[in-house]
Short mmCIF file of C-alpha atoms and ligand atoms in Angstrom, two decimals:
data_model
loop_
_atom_site.label_atom_id
_atom_site.label_comp_id
_atom_site.label_asym_id
_atom_site.label_seq_id
_atom_site.Cartn_x
_atom_site.Cartn_y
_atom_site.Cartn_z
CA MET A 403 -79.73 15.04 -82.76
CA LEU A 404 -78.32 15.41 -86.39
CA ASP A 405 -76.68 11.94 -87.67
CA VAL A 406 -74.55 13.12 -90.51
CA TYR A 407 -73.36 9.79 -91.25
CA ASP A 408 -76.94 8.57 -91.50
CA ILE A 409 -78.22 11.07 -93.91
CA ILE A 410 -75.15 10.20 -96.31
CA ALA A 411 -75.60 6.88 -95.93
CA LYS A 412 -79.30 7.02 -96.73
CA LYS A 413 -78.82 9.12 -99.92
CA ARG A 414 -76.12 6.51 -100.91
CA ASP A 415 -78.57 3.90 -100.51
CA GLY A 416 -81.23 5.81 -102.76
CA LEU A 417 -83.69 6.39 -99.87
CA THR A 418 -85.63 9.59 -99.64
CA LEU A 419 -84.53 12.07 -97.06
CA CYS A 420 -87.27 14.12 -95.15
CA ALA A 421 -87.35 18.25 -95.24
CA GLU A 422 -85.94 18.12 -91.59
CA GLU A 423 -83.01 16.09 -92.30
CA ILE A 424 -82.12 18.10 -95.32
CA GLU A 425 -82.59 21.33 -93.47
CA SER A 426 -80.67 20.49 -90.24
CA PHE A 427 -77.95 19.31 -92.37
CA VAL A 428 -77.64 22.38 -94.71
CA ASN A 429 -77.77 24.55 -91.74
CA ALA A 430 -75.16 22.52 -89.84
CA PHE A 431 -72.90 22.75 -92.78
CA VAL A 432 -73.30 26.64 -93.27
CA ARG A 433 -72.46 26.68 -89.42
CA GLY A 434 -69.19 24.89 -90.04
CA GLU A 435 -70.65 22.02 -87.80
CA VAL A 436 -70.63 19.49 -90.91
CA PRO A 437 -66.92 19.32 -92.51
CA GLU A 438 -66.36 19.70 -96.10
CA TYR A 439 -65.43 15.88 -96.72
CA GLN A 440 -69.11 15.14 -95.35
CA MET A 441 -70.79 17.33 -97.73
CA SER A 442 -68.66 16.53 -100.62
CA ALA A 443 -69.85 12.72 -99.98
CA PHE A 444 -73.49 13.95 -99.77
CA LEU A 445 -73.17 15.69 -103.29
CA MET A 446 -71.42 12.46 -104.73
CA ALA A 447 -74.38 10.41 -103.30
CA VAL A 448 -77.16 12.76 -104.68
CA TYR A 449 -75.11 12.77 -108.01
CA PHE A 450 -75.63 9.07 -108.14
CA SER A 451 -79.07 8.42 -106.63
CA GLY A 452 -80.64 11.53 -107.60
CA MET A 453 -83.00 13.06 -105.42
CA ARG A 454 -87.18 12.98 -105.23
CA ASP A 455 -88.99 16.30 -105.90
CA THR A 456 -89.54 16.78 -102.46
CA GLU A 457 -86.03 16.41 -101.28
CA THR A 458 -84.93 18.95 -104.30
CA HIS A 459 -87.56 21.62 -102.96
CA ALA A 460 -86.45 20.86 -99.33
CA LEU A 461 -82.85 21.63 -100.56
CA ALA A 462 -83.31 24.92 -102.43
CA ASN A 463 -85.54 25.82 -99.64
CA ALA A 464 -82.93 25.47 -97.21
CA MET A 465 -80.22 26.78 -99.04
CA ALA A 466 -82.38 29.83 -99.79
CA HIS A 467 -82.85 30.33 -95.97
CA SER A 468 -79.37 30.19 -95.14
CA GLY A 469 -79.06 33.79 -95.98
CA ASP A 470 -80.93 36.91 -96.59
CA MET A 471 -84.76 36.27 -98.06
CA LEU A 472 -85.75 39.73 -99.66
CA ASP A 473 -89.11 40.55 -98.82
CA LEU A 474 -90.85 42.23 -101.97
CA SER A 475 -94.53 42.08 -100.54
CA GLU A 476 -94.66 45.92 -100.12
CA LEU A 477 -94.37 46.16 -103.96
CA GLY A 478 -97.67 44.25 -104.69
CA GLU A 479 -98.01 41.04 -106.70
CA LEU A 480 -96.47 42.45 -110.01
CA THR A 481 -93.09 41.54 -108.99
CA VAL A 482 -91.16 39.69 -111.52
CA ASP A 483 -87.89 37.82 -111.92
CA LYS A 484 -86.18 35.72 -114.95
CA HIS A 485 -83.33 33.50 -114.98
CA SER A 486 -81.30 32.23 -117.94
CA THR A 487 -79.16 28.86 -117.57
CA GLY A 488 -76.60 30.74 -119.66
CA GLY A 489 -75.47 31.16 -123.00
CA VAL A 490 -73.22 32.53 -126.09
CA GLY A 491 -74.58 36.16 -127.12
CA ASP A 492 -77.53 35.86 -124.54
CA LYS A 493 -78.34 39.95 -123.57
CA THR A 494 -82.27 38.98 -122.94
CA THR A 495 -82.31 40.34 -119.63
CA LEU A 496 -81.41 43.62 -120.85
CA ILE A 497 -84.17 43.76 -123.14
CA VAL A 498 -86.80 41.67 -121.17
CA ALA A 499 -86.49 43.73 -117.89
CA PRO A 500 -87.19 46.93 -119.63
CA ILE A 501 -90.02 45.51 -121.61
CA CYS A 502 -91.59 44.01 -118.55
CA ARG A 503 -91.01 47.39 -116.58
CA ALA A 504 -92.84 49.27 -119.42
CA ALA A 505 -95.80 46.68 -119.54
CA GLY A 506 -96.11 47.61 -115.69
CA LEU A 507 -94.53 45.03 -113.91
CA THR A 508 -92.01 45.64 -111.13
CA VAL A 509 -88.71 43.98 -111.78
CA ALA A 510 -86.10 43.15 -109.08
CA LYS A 511 -83.62 41.16 -110.58
CA MET A 512 -80.07 40.06 -109.29
CA SER A 513 -77.93 38.51 -111.83
CA GLY A 514 -74.35 37.02 -112.19
CA ARG A 515 -71.12 37.62 -113.94
CA GLY A 516 -69.94 35.69 -116.83
CA LEU A 517 -67.63 32.41 -116.45
CA GLY A 518 -66.26 30.50 -119.00
CA HIS A 519 -67.64 30.50 -122.33
CA THR A 520 -70.92 32.03 -121.36
CA GLY A 521 -71.22 35.78 -120.66
CA GLY A 522 -73.17 37.50 -117.60
CA THR A 523 -75.69 40.29 -117.51
CA ILE A 524 -73.59 42.31 -115.00
CA ASP A 525 -70.27 42.52 -116.92
CA LYS A 526 -72.60 43.60 -119.55
CA LEU A 527 -74.37 46.43 -117.86
CA GLU A 528 -70.99 47.67 -116.29
CA SER A 529 -69.65 48.31 -119.85
CA ILE A 530 -71.94 51.26 -119.55
CA PRO A 531 -69.70 53.86 -117.83
CA GLY A 532 -71.00 54.74 -114.57
CA PHE A 533 -73.42 51.86 -114.56
CA LYS A 534 -73.43 50.57 -110.55
CA THR A 535 -74.41 46.93 -109.95
CA ASN A 536 -72.83 46.75 -106.55
CA LEU A 537 -75.90 47.98 -104.61
CA SER A 538 -76.54 47.81 -100.94
CA ARG A 539 -79.87 46.48 -99.72
CA SER A 540 -81.42 49.74 -99.06
CA GLU A 541 -80.10 51.16 -102.80
CA PHE A 542 -81.90 47.92 -104.14
CA TYR A 543 -84.85 48.73 -102.46
CA ASP A 544 -84.77 52.46 -103.31
CA CYS A 545 -83.98 51.83 -106.92
CA VAL A 546 -87.17 49.12 -107.28
CA ARG A 547 -89.44 51.37 -105.39
CA LYS A 548 -88.77 54.41 -107.31
CA ASN A 549 -88.34 53.32 -110.55
CA GLY A 550 -89.96 49.77 -110.83
CA ILE A 551 -86.98 48.30 -112.20
CA VAL A 552 -83.45 47.28 -110.98
CA VAL A 553 -80.60 44.87 -111.96
CA ALA A 554 -78.09 44.32 -109.70
CA GLY A 555 -75.19 41.81 -108.58
CA GLN A 556 -76.03 39.18 -106.15
CA SER A 557 -75.55 40.53 -102.59
CA ALA A 558 -72.99 38.75 -100.54
CA ASN A 559 -75.44 37.20 -98.21
CA LEU A 560 -77.91 35.58 -100.82
CA ALA A 561 -78.02 31.79 -100.36
CA PRO A 562 -74.67 31.59 -98.73
CA ALA A 563 -75.03 27.84 -98.44
CA ASP A 564 -74.97 27.78 -102.40
CA LYS A 565 -71.79 29.40 -102.55
CA LYS A 566 -70.19 27.02 -100.39
CA MET A 567 -71.80 24.04 -101.76
CA TYR A 568 -71.12 25.17 -105.47
CA ALA A 569 -67.45 25.73 -104.67
CA LEU A 570 -67.44 22.06 -103.57
CA ARG A 571 -69.15 20.84 -106.38
CA ASP A 572 -66.74 22.57 -108.49
CA ALA A 573 -64.03 20.73 -106.99
CA THR A 574 -65.29 16.94 -106.55
CA ALA A 575 -66.85 16.78 -110.20
CA THR A 576 -70.52 16.99 -108.86
CA VAL A 577 -71.68 20.12 -110.83
CA GLU A 578 -73.23 17.88 -113.33
CA SER A 579 -76.37 16.94 -111.15
CA ILE A 580 -79.65 18.04 -112.39
CA PRO A 581 -81.40 18.23 -108.81
CA LEU A 582 -78.08 20.04 -107.43
CA ILE A 583 -78.31 22.64 -110.22
CA ALA A 584 -82.11 22.80 -109.85
CA ALA A 585 -81.75 23.48 -106.21
CA SER A 586 -78.62 25.86 -106.73
CA ILE A 587 -80.39 28.08 -109.09
CA MET A 588 -84.02 28.24 -107.26
CA SER A 589 -82.25 28.78 -103.99
CA LYS A 590 -81.23 32.16 -105.35
CA LYS A 591 -84.65 32.52 -107.13
CA LEU A 592 -86.66 32.20 -103.97
CA ALA A 593 -84.57 34.35 -102.00
CA ALA A 594 -84.56 37.27 -104.15
CA GLY A 595 -88.27 37.36 -103.48
CA ALA A 596 -90.28 37.70 -106.54
CA ARG A 597 -93.82 36.56 -106.86
CA SER A 598 -93.57 35.42 -110.57
CA ILE A 599 -90.33 33.70 -111.98
CA VAL A 600 -89.61 32.91 -115.75
CA LEU A 601 -86.70 30.49 -116.51
CA ASP A 602 -84.98 30.15 -119.86
CA VAL A 603 -83.44 26.75 -119.89
CA LYS A 604 -80.98 26.90 -122.65
CA THR A 605 -80.30 23.53 -124.70
CA GLY A 606 -77.59 22.83 -127.39
CA SER A 607 -74.08 23.14 -128.31
CA GLY A 608 -73.55 26.54 -126.16
CA ALA A 609 -75.68 25.43 -123.16
CA LEU A 610 -75.15 24.04 -119.91
CA MET A 611 -77.58 21.22 -120.70
CA LYS A 612 -76.33 20.09 -124.17
CA SER A 613 -79.67 17.69 -124.75
CA ASN A 614 -82.91 18.57 -124.88
CA VAL A 615 -83.76 15.81 -122.42
CA ASP A 616 -81.67 17.20 -120.03
CA ALA A 617 -82.72 20.91 -120.36
CA ARG A 618 -86.43 19.49 -120.03
CA ALA A 619 -85.48 17.57 -116.69
CA LEU A 620 -83.90 20.64 -115.21
CA ALA A 621 -86.82 22.86 -116.26
CA HIS A 622 -89.46 20.15 -114.75
CA GLN A 623 -87.43 20.38 -111.56
CA MET A 624 -86.95 24.12 -111.19
CA VAL A 625 -90.87 24.77 -111.71
CA ASP A 626 -91.85 22.10 -109.44
CA ILE A 627 -89.41 23.81 -106.66
CA ALA A 628 -90.94 27.27 -107.42
CA HIS A 629 -94.66 25.70 -107.07
CA ARG A 630 -93.93 24.13 -103.91
CA ALA A 631 -92.56 27.39 -102.77
CA ASN A 632 -95.74 29.19 -103.66
CA ARG A 633 -94.48 31.12 -106.58
CA ARG A 634 -96.06 31.52 -110.07
CA CYS A 635 -93.32 29.97 -112.38
CA MET A 636 -92.94 28.69 -115.89
CA ALA A 637 -89.91 27.58 -117.91
CA LEU A 638 -89.11 28.03 -121.65
CA VAL A 639 -86.46 25.66 -123.09
CA THR A 640 -84.86 27.70 -125.68
CA ASP A 641 -82.22 27.29 -128.36
CA MET A 642 -78.74 27.94 -127.68
CA SER A 643 -77.18 25.57 -130.65
CA ARG A 644 -76.43 28.90 -132.00
CA PRO A 645 -75.10 31.99 -130.75
CA LEU A 646 -78.48 34.52 -129.76
CA GLY A 647 -78.39 37.70 -132.08
CA ASN A 648 -75.51 38.92 -133.76
CA HIS A 649 -73.53 40.27 -131.15
CA VAL A 650 -71.16 38.42 -128.37
CA GLY A 651 -69.15 40.65 -125.94
CA ASN A 652 -69.95 43.25 -123.40
CA SER A 653 -69.98 46.49 -124.93
CA LEU A 654 -71.04 44.67 -128.41
CA GLU A 655 -73.97 43.20 -126.52
CA VAL A 656 -74.92 46.55 -125.13
CA LEU A 657 -74.99 47.98 -128.52
CA GLU A 658 -77.05 44.88 -129.85
CA THR A 659 -79.45 45.57 -127.13
CA ILE A 660 -79.69 49.15 -127.69
CA SER A 661 -80.65 48.92 -131.46
CA VAL A 662 -83.21 46.27 -130.77
CA LEU A 663 -84.99 48.15 -128.51
CA GLN A 664 -84.99 51.08 -130.68
CA GLY A 665 -86.73 48.58 -133.18
CA ALA A 666 -84.15 46.93 -135.17
CA ASP A 667 -84.27 43.48 -136.46
CA ALA A 668 -87.79 42.79 -134.91
CA ASP A 669 -88.07 39.81 -136.90
CA GLY A 670 -84.63 38.19 -135.30
CA ASP A 671 -83.88 35.35 -133.00
CA LEU A 672 -83.29 37.81 -130.20
CA ALA A 673 -86.02 40.41 -130.46
CA LYS A 674 -88.39 37.14 -130.89
CA LEU A 675 -87.26 35.33 -127.66
CA CYS A 676 -87.16 38.54 -125.78
CA VAL A 677 -90.98 39.30 -126.41
CA GLN A 678 -91.57 35.40 -125.87
CA LEU A 679 -90.08 35.79 -122.52
CA ALA A 680 -91.41 39.16 -121.63
CA GLY A 681 -94.82 37.79 -122.52
CA ALA A 682 -94.59 34.84 -120.15
CA MET A 683 -93.71 37.14 -117.53
CA ILE A 684 -96.63 39.50 -118.27
CA HIS A 685 -98.89 36.18 -118.46
CA LEU A 686 -97.73 34.84 -115.02
CA ALA A 687 -97.58 38.28 -112.92
CA LYS A 688 -101.09 39.76 -114.45
CA GLY A 689 -102.98 36.39 -114.82
CA ILE A 690 -103.90 37.09 -118.49
CA PRO A 691 -103.88 34.73 -121.28
CA MET A 692 -100.42 34.12 -123.12
CA GLU A 693 -101.31 35.67 -126.72
CA GLU A 694 -102.76 38.81 -125.07
CA ALA A 695 -99.26 38.85 -122.77
CA LEU A 696 -97.22 38.87 -125.78
CA GLY A 697 -99.43 41.40 -127.40
CA VAL A 698 -98.49 43.56 -124.40
CA ALA A 699 -94.95 42.68 -124.61
CA THR A 700 -94.77 43.26 -128.59
CA ASP A 701 -96.08 47.04 -127.93
CA ALA A 702 -94.04 47.69 -125.21
CA LEU A 703 -90.89 46.95 -127.37
CA GLU A 704 -92.61 48.79 -130.52
CA SER A 705 -94.07 51.80 -129.06
CA GLY A 706 -90.46 52.70 -127.62
CA LYS A 707 -91.67 52.52 -124.23
CA ALA A 708 -89.32 49.80 -123.40
CA TYR A 709 -86.40 51.84 -124.69
CA GLU A 710 -87.44 54.55 -122.21
CA ALA A 711 -87.44 52.08 -119.57
CA PHE A 712 -84.00 50.99 -120.55
CA ARG A 713 -82.68 54.46 -120.24
CA LEU A 714 -84.85 54.63 -116.80
CA LEU A 715 -82.68 51.33 -115.65
CA VAL A 716 -79.29 53.03 -116.69
CA ALA A 717 -79.81 56.21 -115.29
CA SER A 718 -81.02 55.36 -112.14
CA GLN A 719 -77.90 52.91 -111.36
CA GLY A 720 -75.53 55.80 -112.35
CA GLY A 721 -75.00 54.90 -115.95
CA ASP A 722 -74.09 57.56 -118.15
CA LEU A 723 -77.13 58.14 -120.66
CA HIS A 724 -74.64 59.66 -123.29
CA TYR A 725 -73.40 56.05 -124.23
CA VAL A 726 -77.11 55.09 -124.53
CA ASP A 727 -78.23 58.12 -126.59
CA ASP A 728 -74.91 57.63 -128.94
CA PRO A 729 -73.72 54.02 -128.39
CA GLU A 730 -71.07 54.33 -130.77
CA GLN A 731 -68.99 55.98 -128.23
CA LEU A 732 -69.23 52.65 -126.27
CA GLU A 733 -65.65 51.10 -125.97
CA VAL A 734 -65.24 48.53 -128.84
CA GLY A 735 -61.89 46.75 -129.06
CA GLY A 736 -59.36 48.53 -131.70
CA ALA A 737 -57.64 45.52 -132.97
CA THR A 738 -60.12 43.69 -135.42
CA HIS A 739 -59.84 40.75 -137.84
CA ARG A 740 -62.47 39.97 -140.65
CA ILE A 741 -63.30 36.68 -141.60
CA LEU A 742 -64.29 36.05 -145.04
CA ALA A 743 -65.84 33.24 -146.94
CA ASP A 744 -63.55 31.04 -148.61
CA ARG A 745 -66.27 30.02 -151.37
CA ALA A 746 -69.64 30.41 -152.17
CA GLY A 747 -72.44 28.31 -150.52
CA PHE A 748 -74.28 28.09 -147.00
CA VAL A 749 -72.65 29.24 -143.57
CA GLU A 750 -72.51 25.76 -141.63
CA ASP A 751 -73.25 25.31 -138.05
CA VAL A 752 -70.75 26.13 -135.56
CA ASN A 753 -70.18 24.58 -132.31
CA THR A 754 -71.48 27.41 -130.14
CA GLU A 755 -69.40 26.79 -126.97
CA SER A 756 -66.48 27.23 -129.34
CA ILE A 757 -67.65 30.31 -130.16
CA GLY A 758 -68.06 31.50 -126.51
CA ARG A 759 -64.23 30.38 -126.39
CA VAL A 760 -63.07 32.32 -129.01
CA ALA A 761 -64.89 35.41 -127.43
CA ARG A 762 -63.02 34.71 -124.08
CA VAL A 763 -59.69 34.57 -125.33
CA LEU A 764 -60.01 37.63 -127.19
CA GLY A 765 -60.72 39.14 -123.77
CA ALA A 766 -64.72 39.09 -123.40
CA GLY A 767 -64.89 36.49 -120.61
CA ARG A 768 -62.98 34.71 -117.88
CA ILE A 769 -62.01 31.30 -116.42
CA ILE A 770 -61.17 32.55 -112.95
CA PRO A 771 -64.57 33.89 -111.09
CA ASN A 772 -64.27 37.93 -110.74
CA ALA A 773 -61.09 38.15 -113.06
CA ALA A 774 -60.84 41.51 -115.00
CA ILE A 775 -62.48 41.56 -118.41
CA ASP A 776 -62.11 43.58 -121.66
CA TYR A 777 -65.42 44.91 -122.37
CA GLY A 778 -64.63 45.80 -125.87
CA ALA A 779 -63.48 42.51 -127.12
CA GLY A 780 -65.96 40.15 -128.83
CA ILE A 781 -67.11 38.75 -132.17
CA VAL A 782 -69.59 40.43 -134.65
CA PHE A 783 -71.62 37.98 -137.05
CA HIS A 784 -72.46 39.61 -140.55
CA LYS A 785 -73.63 36.11 -141.73
CA LYS A 786 -75.01 33.36 -139.48
CA SER A 787 -75.44 29.52 -139.97
CA GLY A 788 -77.74 29.00 -143.07
CA ASP A 789 -77.29 32.27 -144.82
CA TYR A 790 -75.87 31.82 -148.31
CA VAL A 791 -72.57 33.64 -149.00
CA GLN A 792 -70.47 34.50 -151.93
CA LYS A 793 -66.75 34.04 -151.99
CA GLY A 794 -65.20 36.87 -150.10
CA ASP A 795 -68.45 37.90 -148.29
CA LEU A 796 -67.96 38.86 -144.60
CA ILE A 797 -68.93 36.49 -142.20
CA ALA A 798 -67.81 37.80 -138.98
CA VAL A 799 -65.17 40.16 -137.40
CA LEU A 800 -63.27 39.80 -134.28
CA TYR A 801 -62.58 42.59 -131.70
CA ALA A 802 -59.85 42.57 -129.18
CA LYS A 803 -58.17 45.52 -127.28
CA ASP A 804 -54.69 44.64 -129.00
CA GLU A 805 -52.67 42.44 -131.34
CA GLU A 806 -51.90 39.85 -128.77
CA HIS A 807 -55.34 39.09 -127.85
CA LEU A 808 -56.58 39.17 -131.48
CA SER A 809 -54.03 36.53 -132.49
CA LEU A 810 -55.20 34.31 -129.93
CA GLY A 811 -58.90 34.63 -130.96
CA ILE A 812 -57.58 34.04 -134.75
CA LYS A 813 -55.77 30.98 -133.73
CA GLN A 814 -59.10 29.58 -132.11
CA SER A 815 -61.49 30.31 -134.87
CA ARG A 816 -59.28 28.90 -137.56
CA ASP A 817 -61.54 26.47 -139.19
CA LEU A 818 -64.69 27.40 -137.04
CA PHE A 819 -66.42 29.33 -139.84
CA THR A 820 -66.88 26.73 -142.63
CA VAL A 821 -68.83 26.91 -145.95
CA GLY A 822 -70.62 24.04 -147.45
CA ASP A 823 -73.39 22.85 -150.15
CA VAL A 824 -75.97 22.26 -147.90
CA CYS A 825 -77.92 24.49 -145.81
CA PRO A 826 -78.23 23.42 -142.19
CA PRO A 827 -81.80 23.04 -140.88
CA ALA A 828 -82.54 26.17 -138.48
CA PRO A 829 -83.55 24.99 -134.82
CA PRO A 830 -86.58 26.18 -133.43
CA LEU A 831 -86.22 29.24 -131.15
CA ILE A 832 -88.28 27.67 -128.47
CA HIS A 833 -88.08 23.76 -127.81
CA ASP A 834 -90.60 23.55 -125.03
CA CYS A 835 -92.58 25.36 -122.47
CA ILE A 836 -93.12 23.77 -118.98
CA THR A 837 -95.63 25.21 -116.54
CA ALA A 838 -97.10 23.60 -113.37
CA ASP A 839 -99.74 22.41 -115.34
CA ASP A 840 -98.96 22.83 -119.06
CA LEU A 841 -101.57 25.47 -119.34
CA TYR A 842 -100.20 26.87 -122.60
CA ASP A 843 -99.39 24.69 -125.69
CA TRP A 844 -96.37 26.30 -128.20
CA ASP A 845 -97.47 24.08 -131.05
N1 URA B 614 -76.08 27.94 -112.21
C1 URA B 614 -76.11 27.92 -110.89
O1 URA B 614 -76.39 29.00 -110.20
N2 URA B 614 -75.91 26.84 -110.24
C2 URA B 614 -75.63 25.71 -110.72
O2 URA B 614 -75.36 24.56 -110.39
C3 URA B 614 -75.38 25.85 -112.17
C4 URA B 614 -75.65 27.12 -113.15
#
């Protein structure tokens, strides 16, 4: 007999719950037998008392099994997935998924929409006219069986316990708990079925985890959950103290994606990070050494095979290829504002979350889940932190659909881009790599 009071009290007192207790509690909550006030008390108890690794795994597992568990076993051992904890200008899935497909992996990925200052893969893909992300289960399977690549929105019945619990966490100030975040993210990854999972855990001013210590702790817990669930997994802790790449905003990020897939800016932060993430996925799935996997990823990008895989992804999900072949046709905001350097010197570091907020008020993002967005809004950087500029040089351009949105963006970006005498130190692209056994040393 489930004693909900006892479970909450045990967690409040810092005791360890067993898997059966956690599973019964989550299942009873999903069935509506545990009221929201008791789940809220449990979440607050976890917030303060934390969880042991065995408990975090049991929570993720129970949440995953609360809905559909995708069975990708018929597709073999090379199924891969990735997750990013989110950031500003993070369009890596749009590049990494095609690289992996070109390298012979099977990419079956469910992604989310943007919220707050961060963007979402699904919004970016939907900025390509015709691109369908709302796939039925059979459409999802058909795409991946036929083409070896699919990127869709999360199905309604994927980890329903997470949806209910996240809504409560949002209302009870319990989102910022590392075990709850780890279980929430990994419940969806476990349910989505891929054998190998690479986690891109962002750290810095534009990330969910602002400190390296927290980002590492989250990465460890998620890798641990995956390994206990018998999935191959590694996490890269990557920098989000600066926006990734030069474009922020949905159509603008698709434009940048296409240019990177066509070979532009191969030494830029975006292309380099995508090769590392894809390399990690190839390494895990194929079991080849990391150095060799990085070579395979680089070749897939440089040879144009990844670009062809992106075209395949777009075409197979109904996207109009004219926009890929001629990306200048993509909708970009007609109202623009140029930000110029007011003196000579180095572009100083900018709070990346503030940049995400500027993009949001321009129309590129939302505060309320599923609210409409403006695909053409955003920011293009012509200079980034650490670049030297002369007075009058163009630093960035803001894009919005009309003057009203543009003026909001201008107001929020006032004093954001400053020029000083000291060149700010460049952060590393990858701060850390966490595997089950730390096989690969990034130094
Ligand atoms: N993303 C998720 O999916 N869950 C969290 O708890 C936080 C970020």
